XYZ file of C-alpha atoms in Angstrom:
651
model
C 0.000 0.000 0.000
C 2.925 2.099 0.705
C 4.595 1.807 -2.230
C 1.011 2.363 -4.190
C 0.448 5.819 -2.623
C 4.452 6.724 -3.471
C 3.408 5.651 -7.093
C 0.303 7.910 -6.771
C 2.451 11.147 -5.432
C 4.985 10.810 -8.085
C 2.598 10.694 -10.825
C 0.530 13.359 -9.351
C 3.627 15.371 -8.946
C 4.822 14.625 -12.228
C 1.061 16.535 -13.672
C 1.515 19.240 -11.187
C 4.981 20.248 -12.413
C 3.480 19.474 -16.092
C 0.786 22.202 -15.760
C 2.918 24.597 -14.633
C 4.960 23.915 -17.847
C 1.990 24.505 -19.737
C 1.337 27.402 -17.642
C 4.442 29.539 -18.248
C 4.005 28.310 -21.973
C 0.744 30.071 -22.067
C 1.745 32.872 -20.321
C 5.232 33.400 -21.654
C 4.245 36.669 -23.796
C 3.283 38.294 -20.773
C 6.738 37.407 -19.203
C 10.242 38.529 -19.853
C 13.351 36.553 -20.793
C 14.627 36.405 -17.543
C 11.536 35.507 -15.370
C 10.861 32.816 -18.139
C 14.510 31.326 -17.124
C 14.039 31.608 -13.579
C 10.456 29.477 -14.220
C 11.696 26.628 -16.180
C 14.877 26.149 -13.077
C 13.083 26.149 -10.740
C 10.429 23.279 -12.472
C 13.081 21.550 -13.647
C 14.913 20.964 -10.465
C 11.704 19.798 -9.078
C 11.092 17.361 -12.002
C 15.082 15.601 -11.363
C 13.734 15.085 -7.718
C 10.415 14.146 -8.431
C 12.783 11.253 -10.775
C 15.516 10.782 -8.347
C 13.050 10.075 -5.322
C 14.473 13.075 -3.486
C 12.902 15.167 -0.600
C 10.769 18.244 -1.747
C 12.835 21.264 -0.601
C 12.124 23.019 2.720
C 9.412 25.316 3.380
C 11.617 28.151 4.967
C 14.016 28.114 2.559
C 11.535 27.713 -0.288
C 9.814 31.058 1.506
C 12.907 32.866 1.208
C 13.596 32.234 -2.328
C 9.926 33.207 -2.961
C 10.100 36.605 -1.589
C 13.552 37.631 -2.946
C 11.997 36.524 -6.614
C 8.761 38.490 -5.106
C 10.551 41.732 -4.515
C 12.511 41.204 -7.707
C 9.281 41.147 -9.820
C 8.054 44.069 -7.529
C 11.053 46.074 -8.858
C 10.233 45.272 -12.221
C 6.115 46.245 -11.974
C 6.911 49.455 -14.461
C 8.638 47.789 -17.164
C 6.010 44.852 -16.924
C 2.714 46.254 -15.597
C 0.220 45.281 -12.956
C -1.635 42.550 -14.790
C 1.931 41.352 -15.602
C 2.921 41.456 -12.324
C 0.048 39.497 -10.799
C 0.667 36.473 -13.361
C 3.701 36.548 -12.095
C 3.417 36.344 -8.311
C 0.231 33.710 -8.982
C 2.560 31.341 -11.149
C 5.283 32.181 -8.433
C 2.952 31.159 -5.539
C 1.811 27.483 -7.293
C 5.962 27.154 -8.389
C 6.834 27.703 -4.413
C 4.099 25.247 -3.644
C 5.242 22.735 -5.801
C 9.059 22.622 -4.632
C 7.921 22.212 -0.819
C 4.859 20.299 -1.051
C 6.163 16.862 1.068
C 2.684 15.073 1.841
C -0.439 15.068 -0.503
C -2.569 16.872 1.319
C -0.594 20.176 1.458
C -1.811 20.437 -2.586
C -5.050 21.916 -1.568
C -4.259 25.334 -2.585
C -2.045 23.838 -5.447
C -4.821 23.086 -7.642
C -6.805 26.087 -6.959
C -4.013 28.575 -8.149
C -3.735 26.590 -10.898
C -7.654 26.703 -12.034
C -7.125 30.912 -11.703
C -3.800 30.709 -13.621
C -5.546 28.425 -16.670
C -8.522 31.298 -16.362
C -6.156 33.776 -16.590
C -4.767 32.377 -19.955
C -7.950 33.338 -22.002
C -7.064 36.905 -20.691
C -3.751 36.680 -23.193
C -5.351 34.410 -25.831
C -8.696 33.492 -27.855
C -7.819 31.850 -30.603
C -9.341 28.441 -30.956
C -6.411 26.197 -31.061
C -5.071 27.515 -27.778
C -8.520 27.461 -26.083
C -8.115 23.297 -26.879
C -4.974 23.355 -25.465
C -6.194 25.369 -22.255
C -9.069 23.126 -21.706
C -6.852 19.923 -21.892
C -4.652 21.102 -19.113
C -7.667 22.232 -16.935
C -8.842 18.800 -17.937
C -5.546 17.443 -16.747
C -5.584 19.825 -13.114
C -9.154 18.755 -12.501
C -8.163 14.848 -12.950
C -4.993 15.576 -10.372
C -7.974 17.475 -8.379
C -10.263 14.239 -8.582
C -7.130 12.008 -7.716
C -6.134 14.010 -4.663
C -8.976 13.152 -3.105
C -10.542 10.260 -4.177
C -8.955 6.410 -2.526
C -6.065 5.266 -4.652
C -8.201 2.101 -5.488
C -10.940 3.899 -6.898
C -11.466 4.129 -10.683
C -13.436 6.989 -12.861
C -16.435 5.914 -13.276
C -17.129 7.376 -17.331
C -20.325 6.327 -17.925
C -21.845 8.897 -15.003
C -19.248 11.556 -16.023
C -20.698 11.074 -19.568
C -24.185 11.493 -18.288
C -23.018 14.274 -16.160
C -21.548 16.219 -19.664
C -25.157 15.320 -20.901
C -26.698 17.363 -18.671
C -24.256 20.540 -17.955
C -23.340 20.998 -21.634
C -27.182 21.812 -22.696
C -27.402 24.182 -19.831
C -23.701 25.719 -20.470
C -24.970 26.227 -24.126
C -28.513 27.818 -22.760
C -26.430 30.291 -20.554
C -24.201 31.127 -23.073
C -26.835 31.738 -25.349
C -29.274 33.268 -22.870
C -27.693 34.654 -19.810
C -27.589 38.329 -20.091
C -24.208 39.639 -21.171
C -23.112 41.812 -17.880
C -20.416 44.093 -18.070
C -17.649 42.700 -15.510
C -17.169 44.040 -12.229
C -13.615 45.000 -12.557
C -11.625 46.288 -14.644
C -7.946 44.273 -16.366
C -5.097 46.525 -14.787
C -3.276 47.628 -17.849
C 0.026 45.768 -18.962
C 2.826 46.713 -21.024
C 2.690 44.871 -23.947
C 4.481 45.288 -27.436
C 2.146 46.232 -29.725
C 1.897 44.695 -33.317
C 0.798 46.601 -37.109
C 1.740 50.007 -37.666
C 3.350 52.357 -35.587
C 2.604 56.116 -34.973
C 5.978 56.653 -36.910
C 6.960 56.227 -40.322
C 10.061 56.130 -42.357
C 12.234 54.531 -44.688
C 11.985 50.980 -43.274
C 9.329 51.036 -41.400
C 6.457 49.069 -43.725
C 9.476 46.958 -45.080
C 9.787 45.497 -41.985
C 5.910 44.689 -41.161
C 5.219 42.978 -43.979
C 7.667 40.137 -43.579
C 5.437 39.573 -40.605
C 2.807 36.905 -41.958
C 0.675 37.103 -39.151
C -3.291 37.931 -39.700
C -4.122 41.926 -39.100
C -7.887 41.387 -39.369
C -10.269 39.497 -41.599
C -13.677 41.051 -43.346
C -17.020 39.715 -44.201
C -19.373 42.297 -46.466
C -22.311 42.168 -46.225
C -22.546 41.741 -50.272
C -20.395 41.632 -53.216
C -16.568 41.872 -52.344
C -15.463 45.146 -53.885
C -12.623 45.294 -56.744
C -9.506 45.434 -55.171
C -8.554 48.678 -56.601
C -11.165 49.914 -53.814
C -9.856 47.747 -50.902
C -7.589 50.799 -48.950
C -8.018 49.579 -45.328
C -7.073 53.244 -43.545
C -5.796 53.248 -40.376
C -2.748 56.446 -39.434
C -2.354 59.870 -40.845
C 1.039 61.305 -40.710
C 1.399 64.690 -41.468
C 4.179 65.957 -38.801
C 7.727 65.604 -41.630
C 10.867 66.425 -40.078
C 12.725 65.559 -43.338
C 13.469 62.059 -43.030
C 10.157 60.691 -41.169
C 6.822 61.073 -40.975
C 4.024 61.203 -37.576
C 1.183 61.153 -36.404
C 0.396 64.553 -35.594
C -0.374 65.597 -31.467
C -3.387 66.674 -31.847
C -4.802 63.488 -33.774
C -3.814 61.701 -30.567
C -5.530 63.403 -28.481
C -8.719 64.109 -31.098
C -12.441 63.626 -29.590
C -13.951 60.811 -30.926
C -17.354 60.710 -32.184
C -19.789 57.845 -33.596
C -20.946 59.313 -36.810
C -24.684 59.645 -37.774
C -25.766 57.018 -40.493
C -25.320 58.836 -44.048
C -25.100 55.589 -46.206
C -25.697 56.273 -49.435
C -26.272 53.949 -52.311
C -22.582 53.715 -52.904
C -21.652 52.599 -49.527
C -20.262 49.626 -48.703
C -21.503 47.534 -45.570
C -18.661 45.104 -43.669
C -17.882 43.365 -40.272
C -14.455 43.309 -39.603
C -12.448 41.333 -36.951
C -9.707 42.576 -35.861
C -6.750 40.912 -34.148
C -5.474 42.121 -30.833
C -2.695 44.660 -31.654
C -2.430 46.593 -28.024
C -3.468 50.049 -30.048
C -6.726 52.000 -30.488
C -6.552 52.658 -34.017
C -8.525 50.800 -36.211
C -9.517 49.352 -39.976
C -11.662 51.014 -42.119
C -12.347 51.569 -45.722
C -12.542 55.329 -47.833
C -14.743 56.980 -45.292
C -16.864 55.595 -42.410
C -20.544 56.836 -42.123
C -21.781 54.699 -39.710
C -20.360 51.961 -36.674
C -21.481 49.578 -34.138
C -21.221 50.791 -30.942
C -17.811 49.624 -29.376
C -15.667 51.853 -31.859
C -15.472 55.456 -32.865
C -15.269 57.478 -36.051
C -13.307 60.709 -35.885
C -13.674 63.719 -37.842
C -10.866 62.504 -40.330
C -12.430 59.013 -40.689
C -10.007 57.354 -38.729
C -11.859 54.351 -36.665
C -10.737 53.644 -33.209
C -11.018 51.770 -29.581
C -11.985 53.800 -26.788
C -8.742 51.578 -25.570
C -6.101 49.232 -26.550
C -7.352 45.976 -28.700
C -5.940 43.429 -26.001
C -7.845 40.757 -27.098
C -9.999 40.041 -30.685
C -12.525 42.634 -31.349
C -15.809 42.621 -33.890
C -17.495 45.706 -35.510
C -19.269 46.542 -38.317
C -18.793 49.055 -40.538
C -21.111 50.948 -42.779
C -18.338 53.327 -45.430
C -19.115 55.524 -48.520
C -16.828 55.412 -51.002
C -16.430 59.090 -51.816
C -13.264 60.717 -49.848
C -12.748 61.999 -46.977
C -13.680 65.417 -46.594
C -11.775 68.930 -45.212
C -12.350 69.005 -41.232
C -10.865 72.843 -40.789
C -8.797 75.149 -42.586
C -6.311 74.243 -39.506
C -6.291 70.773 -41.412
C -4.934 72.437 -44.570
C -2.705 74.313 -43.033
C -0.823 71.179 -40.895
C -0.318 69.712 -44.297
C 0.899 72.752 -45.982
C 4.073 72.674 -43.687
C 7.462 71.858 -45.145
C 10.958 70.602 -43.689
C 13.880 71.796 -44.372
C 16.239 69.840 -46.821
C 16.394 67.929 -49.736
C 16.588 70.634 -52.502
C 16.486 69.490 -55.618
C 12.858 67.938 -54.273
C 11.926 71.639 -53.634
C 12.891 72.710 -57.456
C 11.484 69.536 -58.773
C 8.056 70.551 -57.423
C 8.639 74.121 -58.451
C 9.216 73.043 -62.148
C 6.114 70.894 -61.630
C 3.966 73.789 -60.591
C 4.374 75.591 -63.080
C 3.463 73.154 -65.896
C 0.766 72.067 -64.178
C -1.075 74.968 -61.832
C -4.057 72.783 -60.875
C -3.450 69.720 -58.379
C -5.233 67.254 -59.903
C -2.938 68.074 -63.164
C 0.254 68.419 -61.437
C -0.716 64.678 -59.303
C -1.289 63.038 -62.689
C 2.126 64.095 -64.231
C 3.883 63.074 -61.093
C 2.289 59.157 -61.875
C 3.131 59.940 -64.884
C 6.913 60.956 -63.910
C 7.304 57.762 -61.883
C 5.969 55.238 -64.316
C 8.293 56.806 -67.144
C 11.314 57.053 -64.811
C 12.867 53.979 -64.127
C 11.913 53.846 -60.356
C 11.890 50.319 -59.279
C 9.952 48.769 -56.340
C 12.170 46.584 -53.916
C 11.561 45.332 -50.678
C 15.009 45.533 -49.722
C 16.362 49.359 -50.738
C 19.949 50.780 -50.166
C 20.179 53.180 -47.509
C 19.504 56.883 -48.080
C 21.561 59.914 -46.550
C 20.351 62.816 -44.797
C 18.986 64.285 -47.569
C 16.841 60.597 -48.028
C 13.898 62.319 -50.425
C 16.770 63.877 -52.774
C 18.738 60.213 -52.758
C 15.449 58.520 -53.259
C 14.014 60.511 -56.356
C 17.416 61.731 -58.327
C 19.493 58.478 -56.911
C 18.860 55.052 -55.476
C 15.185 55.329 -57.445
C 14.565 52.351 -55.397
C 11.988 51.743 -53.033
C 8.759 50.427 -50.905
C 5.729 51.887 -50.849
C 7.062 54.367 -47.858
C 9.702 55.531 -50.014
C 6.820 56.408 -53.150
C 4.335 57.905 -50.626
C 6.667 59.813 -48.576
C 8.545 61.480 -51.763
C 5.226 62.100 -53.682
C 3.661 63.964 -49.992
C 6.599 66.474 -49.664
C 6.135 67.087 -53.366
C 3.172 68.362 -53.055
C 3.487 70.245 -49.968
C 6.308 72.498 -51.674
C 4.099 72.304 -54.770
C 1.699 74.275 -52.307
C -0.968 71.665 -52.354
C -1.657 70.415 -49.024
C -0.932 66.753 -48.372
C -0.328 63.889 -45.931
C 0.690 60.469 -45.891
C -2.159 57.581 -45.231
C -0.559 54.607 -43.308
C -3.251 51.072 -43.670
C -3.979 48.428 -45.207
C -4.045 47.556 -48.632
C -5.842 44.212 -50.706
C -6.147 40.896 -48.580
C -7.107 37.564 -49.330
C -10.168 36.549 -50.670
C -11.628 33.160 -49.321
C -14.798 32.681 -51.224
C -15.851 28.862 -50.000
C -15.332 30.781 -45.998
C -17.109 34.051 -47.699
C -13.996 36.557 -45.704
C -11.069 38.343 -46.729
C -7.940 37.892 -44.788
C -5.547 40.877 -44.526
C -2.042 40.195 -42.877
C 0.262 42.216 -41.707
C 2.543 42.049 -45.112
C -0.649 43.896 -46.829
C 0.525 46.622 -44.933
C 0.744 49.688 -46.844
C 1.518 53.894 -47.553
C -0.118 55.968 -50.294
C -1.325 60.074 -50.256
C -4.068 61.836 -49.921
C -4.083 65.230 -51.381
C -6.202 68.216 -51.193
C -8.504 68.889 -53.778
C -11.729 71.217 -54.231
C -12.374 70.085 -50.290
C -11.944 66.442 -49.862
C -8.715 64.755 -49.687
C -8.368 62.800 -53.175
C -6.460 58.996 -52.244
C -3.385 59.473 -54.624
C -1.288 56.120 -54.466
C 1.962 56.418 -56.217
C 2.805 52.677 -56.136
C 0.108 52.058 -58.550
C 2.192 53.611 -60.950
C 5.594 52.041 -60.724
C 4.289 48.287 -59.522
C 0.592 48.280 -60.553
C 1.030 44.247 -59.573
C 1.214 44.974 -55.824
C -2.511 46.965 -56.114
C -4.348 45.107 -58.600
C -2.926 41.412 -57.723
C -0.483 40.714 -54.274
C 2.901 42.152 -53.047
C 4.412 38.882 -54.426
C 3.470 39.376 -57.988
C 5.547 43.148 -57.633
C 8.723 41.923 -56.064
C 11.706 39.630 -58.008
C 11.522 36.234 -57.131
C 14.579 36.642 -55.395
C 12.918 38.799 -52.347
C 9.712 36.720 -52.275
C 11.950 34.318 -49.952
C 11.856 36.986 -47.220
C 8.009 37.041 -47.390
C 8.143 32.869 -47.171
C 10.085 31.123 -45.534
C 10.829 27.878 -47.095
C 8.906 25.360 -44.640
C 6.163 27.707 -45.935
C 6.258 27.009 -49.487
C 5.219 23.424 -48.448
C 1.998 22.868 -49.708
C 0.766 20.329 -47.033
C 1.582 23.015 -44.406
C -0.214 25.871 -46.619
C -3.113 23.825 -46.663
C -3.007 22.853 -42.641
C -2.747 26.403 -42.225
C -5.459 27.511 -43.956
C -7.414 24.799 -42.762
C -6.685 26.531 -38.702
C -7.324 29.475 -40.130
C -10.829 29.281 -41.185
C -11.683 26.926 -38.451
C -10.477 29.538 -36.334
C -12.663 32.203 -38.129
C -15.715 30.282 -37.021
C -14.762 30.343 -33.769
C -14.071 34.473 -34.095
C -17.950 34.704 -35.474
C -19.855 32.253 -33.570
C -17.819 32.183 -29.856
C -15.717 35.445 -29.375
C -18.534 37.687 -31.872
C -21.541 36.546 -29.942
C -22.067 39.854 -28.060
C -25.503 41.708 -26.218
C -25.918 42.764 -29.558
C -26.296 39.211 -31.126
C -27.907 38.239 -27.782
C -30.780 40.798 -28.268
C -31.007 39.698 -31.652
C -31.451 35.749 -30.544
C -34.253 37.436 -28.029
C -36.659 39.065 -30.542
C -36.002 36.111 -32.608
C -36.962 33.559 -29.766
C -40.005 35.975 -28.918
C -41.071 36.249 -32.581
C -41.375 32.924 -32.838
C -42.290 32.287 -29.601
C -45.705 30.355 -29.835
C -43.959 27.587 -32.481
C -41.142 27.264 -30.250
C -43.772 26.186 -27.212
C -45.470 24.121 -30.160
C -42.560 21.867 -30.678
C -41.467 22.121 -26.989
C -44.576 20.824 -25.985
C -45.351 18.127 -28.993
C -41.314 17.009 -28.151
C -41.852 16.309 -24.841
C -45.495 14.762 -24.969
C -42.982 12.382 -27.341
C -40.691 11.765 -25.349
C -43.206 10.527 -22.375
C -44.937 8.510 -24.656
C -42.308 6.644 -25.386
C -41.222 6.527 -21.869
C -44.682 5.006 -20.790
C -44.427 2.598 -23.354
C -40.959 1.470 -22.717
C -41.687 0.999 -18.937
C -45.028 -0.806 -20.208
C -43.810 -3.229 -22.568
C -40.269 -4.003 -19.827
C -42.772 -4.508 -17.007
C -45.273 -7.072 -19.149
C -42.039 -9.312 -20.073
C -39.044 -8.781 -17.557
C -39.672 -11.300 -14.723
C -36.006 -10.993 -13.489
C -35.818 -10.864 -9.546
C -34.513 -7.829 -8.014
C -31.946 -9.487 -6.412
C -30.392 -10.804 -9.777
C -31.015 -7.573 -11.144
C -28.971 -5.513 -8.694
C -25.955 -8.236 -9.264
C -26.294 -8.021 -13.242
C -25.880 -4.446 -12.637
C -22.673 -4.369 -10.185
C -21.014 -7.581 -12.246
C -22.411 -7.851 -15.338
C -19.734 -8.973 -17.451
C -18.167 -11.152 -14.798
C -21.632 -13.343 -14.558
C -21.932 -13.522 -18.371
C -18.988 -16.504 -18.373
C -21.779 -17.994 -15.787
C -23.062 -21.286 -17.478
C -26.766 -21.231 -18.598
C -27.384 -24.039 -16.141
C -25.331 -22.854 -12.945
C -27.238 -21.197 -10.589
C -26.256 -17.667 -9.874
C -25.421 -18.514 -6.012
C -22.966 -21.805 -6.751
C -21.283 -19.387 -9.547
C -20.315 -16.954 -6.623
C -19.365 -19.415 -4.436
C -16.708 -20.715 -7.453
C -15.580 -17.247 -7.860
C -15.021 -17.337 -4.036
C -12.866 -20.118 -4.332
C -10.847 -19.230 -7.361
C -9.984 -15.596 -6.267
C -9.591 -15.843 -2.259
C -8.872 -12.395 -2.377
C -12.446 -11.750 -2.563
C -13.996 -14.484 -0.550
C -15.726 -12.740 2.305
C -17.176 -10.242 0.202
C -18.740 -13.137 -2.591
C -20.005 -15.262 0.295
C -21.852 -12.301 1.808
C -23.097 -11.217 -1.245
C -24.605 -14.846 -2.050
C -25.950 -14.978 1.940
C -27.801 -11.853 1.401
C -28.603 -12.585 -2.384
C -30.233 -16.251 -1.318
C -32.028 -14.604 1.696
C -33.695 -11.995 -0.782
C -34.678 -14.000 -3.338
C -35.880 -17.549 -1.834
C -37.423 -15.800 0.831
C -38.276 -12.586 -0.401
C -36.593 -10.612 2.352
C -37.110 -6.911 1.877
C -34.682 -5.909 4.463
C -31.932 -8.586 2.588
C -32.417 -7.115 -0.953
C -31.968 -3.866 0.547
C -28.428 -4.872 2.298
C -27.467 -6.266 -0.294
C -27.935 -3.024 -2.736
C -25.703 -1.385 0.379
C -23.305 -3.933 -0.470
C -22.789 -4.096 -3.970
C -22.285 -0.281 -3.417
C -19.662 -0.427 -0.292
C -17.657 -3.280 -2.926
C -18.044 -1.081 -5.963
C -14.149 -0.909 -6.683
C -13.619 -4.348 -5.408
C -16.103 -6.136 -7.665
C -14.513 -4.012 -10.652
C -11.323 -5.662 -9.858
C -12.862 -9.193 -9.738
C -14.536 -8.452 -13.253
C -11.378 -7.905 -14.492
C -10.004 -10.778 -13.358
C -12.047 -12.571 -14.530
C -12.216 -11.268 -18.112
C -8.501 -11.511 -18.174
C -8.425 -15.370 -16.774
């Protein structure tokens, strides 16, 4: 027995120090480097004494390590933030019970640190692969849970935990569905996390490095026809603050009021849910300009869309756009993007010249297209450096560049040309998945083009169009040498197995965006007027399913009670050893069977000879007190009779 309940702390041990793996797996973006290290020693040195059968360490010294870790972290609660912080001194606090827990029953508090740790994954992720992967190591903890306490003999019994599921997963589905959607009574402490997509800055560099990053931005659905690609410019930053290399987000963009915009659709609007992946910034994805949004984002007087705070985990909105531009906010506007930088001269003259061959903007935009698909400017993903003077080197030297490169040197043309102009940081094309019916946009459609001001509205001007029409009207890979397409893909990429896998997950994982993470009060008001609009058919089939279902349950009990003559007493030890008394011969009575078992496994002798006492007493002289010991005792010998079943399957 001793060495059974050793066997039984190991292996629990061994699924303690397993979660906790799994744990700082989960949790590792919300750690650094070094508390990652510190983690995985401290498990591991448990795990080679869990093997080597050594003592767990002791508590004091286990309490001191804790707290100089503890005030460690503590020091670090700027860099990492509060919520940060609190992952870590929870994961700390199960760690430090791990390396010191000696007897069993000190794992109380083990397992319920653990079930707030696995709840405080979902905090970091949602997507559906990882949400598996959560629930099988709460699946794992709540097994340890059930072993800690149950005898070491006992055995799950499936067939009532599959009943059990039976009846809690309806009712988890009806709250889900049902239970009104409260706001919670707390609020996340913030964290510092690194966020992902575009920055507030922009120069030479910048978009070449996001779009090597593969990784999904946001996905659409529209609510009709997808629109021609030429239309598909996902805005998201203005910069109009140029110091004469890069480009910003102006201050007082930042710190704009946001406003949700009264519903103007007009018949050339386009209508779209987007979901967005969490990015840890407010701004948001929109198309031309934004008339009209769902309530958990805002439209701002430039038709930017944005969070009323950073997208920490996925978020859904829909979108109603028209697809005429964006119009003048204030003659303030104008005059922001009428300012100039010092620098690059021969920019300055080039604009001059272009002025005064062309005196209206629209004019003077078409011949600079024109200049830049005549010139031969080439579009590379990987461009030589530019001096200080980068618009100068760009235009009249290198002539190579990204989409930055064509957006910021067409912006400052105009600007010294005296038209006023800014640079539009987004989004542009995506992926079109018509079986799935969404378009996928990742991070490599990243994307820079102008907008220019033009009898009031600011006219989308995208210079890239002219020297790589490929990347608008097609992909980025169809503009760039085959050469450079290996920094988009890496080669286990190319696989087609693994591009297929992939985009298998990915629309699986779509689903699980729309139907899980997008069910909202919004969709749960919807499901209530449905349910009450169609409330009297719902009671109609309600009502005729159950009248079915007891029906059938009369007739069942009817028809079992007109031919089963089986004694009780039989009955109750069909149901506790069932497979063990089918090997019984037709022609041995029950009793002598049980006194043969008694005899052939005398590890089970008094229990058989009690149960065939009590099982004789009930049924030869219909003893109401026997049958209803021996329905005690079947239960009291639950485990043991499951061992003597499989004995005697395996004999």
């Amino acid at each position: 027995m001793l060495t059974q309940q050793m066997l039984q702390q190991k292996n629990l041990l061994l699924s303690w120090a397993a979660i906790q793996f799994s744990l700082l797996l989960l949790l590792q973006q919300a750690f650094a480097g070094w508390v990652i290290a510190i983690f995985a020693l401290l498990l591991l040195y448990r795990l080679l004494s869990v093997f080597r059968a050594k003592a767990a360490i002791s508590l004091k010294l286990v309490n001191v390590l804790a707290g100089i870790i503890a005030i460690t972290f503590f020091l670090q609660l700027q860099q990492a933030g509060v919520l940060h912080f609190m992952l870590q001194i929870l994961l700390l606090a199960a760690t430090a019970r791990l390396l010191a827990l000696q007897h069993l029953y000190e794992a109380r508090q083990l397992v319920w640190v653990h079930y707030f740790l696995i709840a405080c994954c979902f905090i970091l992720h949602q997507d559906m692969l990882i949400a598996v992967f959560i629930l099988l190591v709460f699946a794992v903890n709540l097994y340890s849970h059930y072993r800690l306490f149950s005898p070491s003999v006992s055995q799950v019994n499936w067939s009532q935990t599959g009943r059990s599921l039976l009846i809690i997963l309806p009712l988890w589905l009806a709250m889900f569905l049902l239970f009104p959607r409260l706001p919670p009574f707390w609020q996340i402490p913030n964290a510092n996390i690194a966020s992902t997509g575009l920055s507030d800055t922009l120069d030479p560099g910048s978009i070449e490095q996001l779009v090597q990053d593969d990784s999904l931005a946001f996905r659409v659905e529209f609510d009709g026809a997808l629109p021609p690609r030429q239309q598909l410019y996902w805005r998201a930053r203005l910069y109009e603050d140029f110091d004469g290399r890069r480009w910003q987000v102006n201050a007082l963009r930042q710190n704009a009021s946001r406003q949700r915009a009264a519903d103007t659709a007009t018949d050339s609007s386009l209508s779209y849910r987007i979901i967005a992946e969490a990015s840890q910034q407010t701004g948001l994805f929109a198309l031309a300009t934004p008339v009209s949004s769902s309530s958990n984002v805002f439209i701002s007087p430039s038709g930017l869309l944005s969070s009323n705070k950073p997208v920490s985990q996925r978020l859904s909105y829909q979108v109603s756009s028209s697809l005429a531009p964006v119009t003048l906010v204030a003659e303030q506007e104008q005059l922001l993007n009428l300012r100039t930088a010092p620098g690059n001269p021969q920019t300055q003259q080039f604009a001059y010249q272009l002025k005064q061959q062309y005196p209206q903007s629209h004019d003077l935009v078409q011949a600079l297209a024109e200049h830049f698909r005549q010139q031969p400017f080439y579009y590379s993903l990987t461009p030589p450096p530019l001096g200080s003077n980068s618009i100068d080197a760009f235009l009249f030297d290198s002539r190579t560049g990204f989409c930055s490169h064509y957006a910021s040197a067409s912006a400052v043309i105009l600007r010294h040309a005296g038209i006023a102009a800014r640079v539009v940081g987004g989004y542009q094309g995506g992926n079109w998945h018509p079986q799935q019916g969404y378009l996928a946009v990742r991070q490599r459609e990243a994307h820079a083009w102008v907008e220019y001001l033009h009898n009031g509205v600011w006219q989308p001007f995208d210079p890239t169009a002219a020297v790589a029409p490929e990347r608008i009207l097609d992909s980025l890979d169809s503009a760039l040498p085959e050469a450079q397409r290996a920094l988009l893909d890496p080669g286990w990429r190319q696989l087609a197995i693994l591009q297929n896998v992939r985009q298998q997950l990915m629309h699986l994982d779509y689903y699980w965006s729309v139907w899980v993470l997008g069910f909202d009060d919004t969709s749960q008001r919807q499901l209530w007027r449905n349910l009450y609009r169609h409330l009297p058919a719902i009671a109609y089939s309600v009502a005729a399913l159950f009248s079915i279902i007891i029906v059938l349950l009369l007739y069942y009990r009817l028809t079992q009670s007109g031919t089963d003559n089986t004694p009780q007493a039989t009955k109750q030890l069909y149901r506790y050893m069932g497979k063990a008394l089918a090997t019984k011969p037709p022609s041995l009575p029950v009793s002598a069977f049980l006194l043969q078992c008694a005899k052939r496994y005398p590890a089970h002798d008094v229990c058989l000879k009690q149960l065939t006492a009590l099982y004789e007493q009930a049924l030869y002289k219909e003893d109401a007190e026997a049958l209803n010991q021996l329905k005690q005792l079947l239960k009291c010998h639950k485990a043991e009779l499951g061992r003597l079943r499989r004995a005697i399957k395996n004999a």
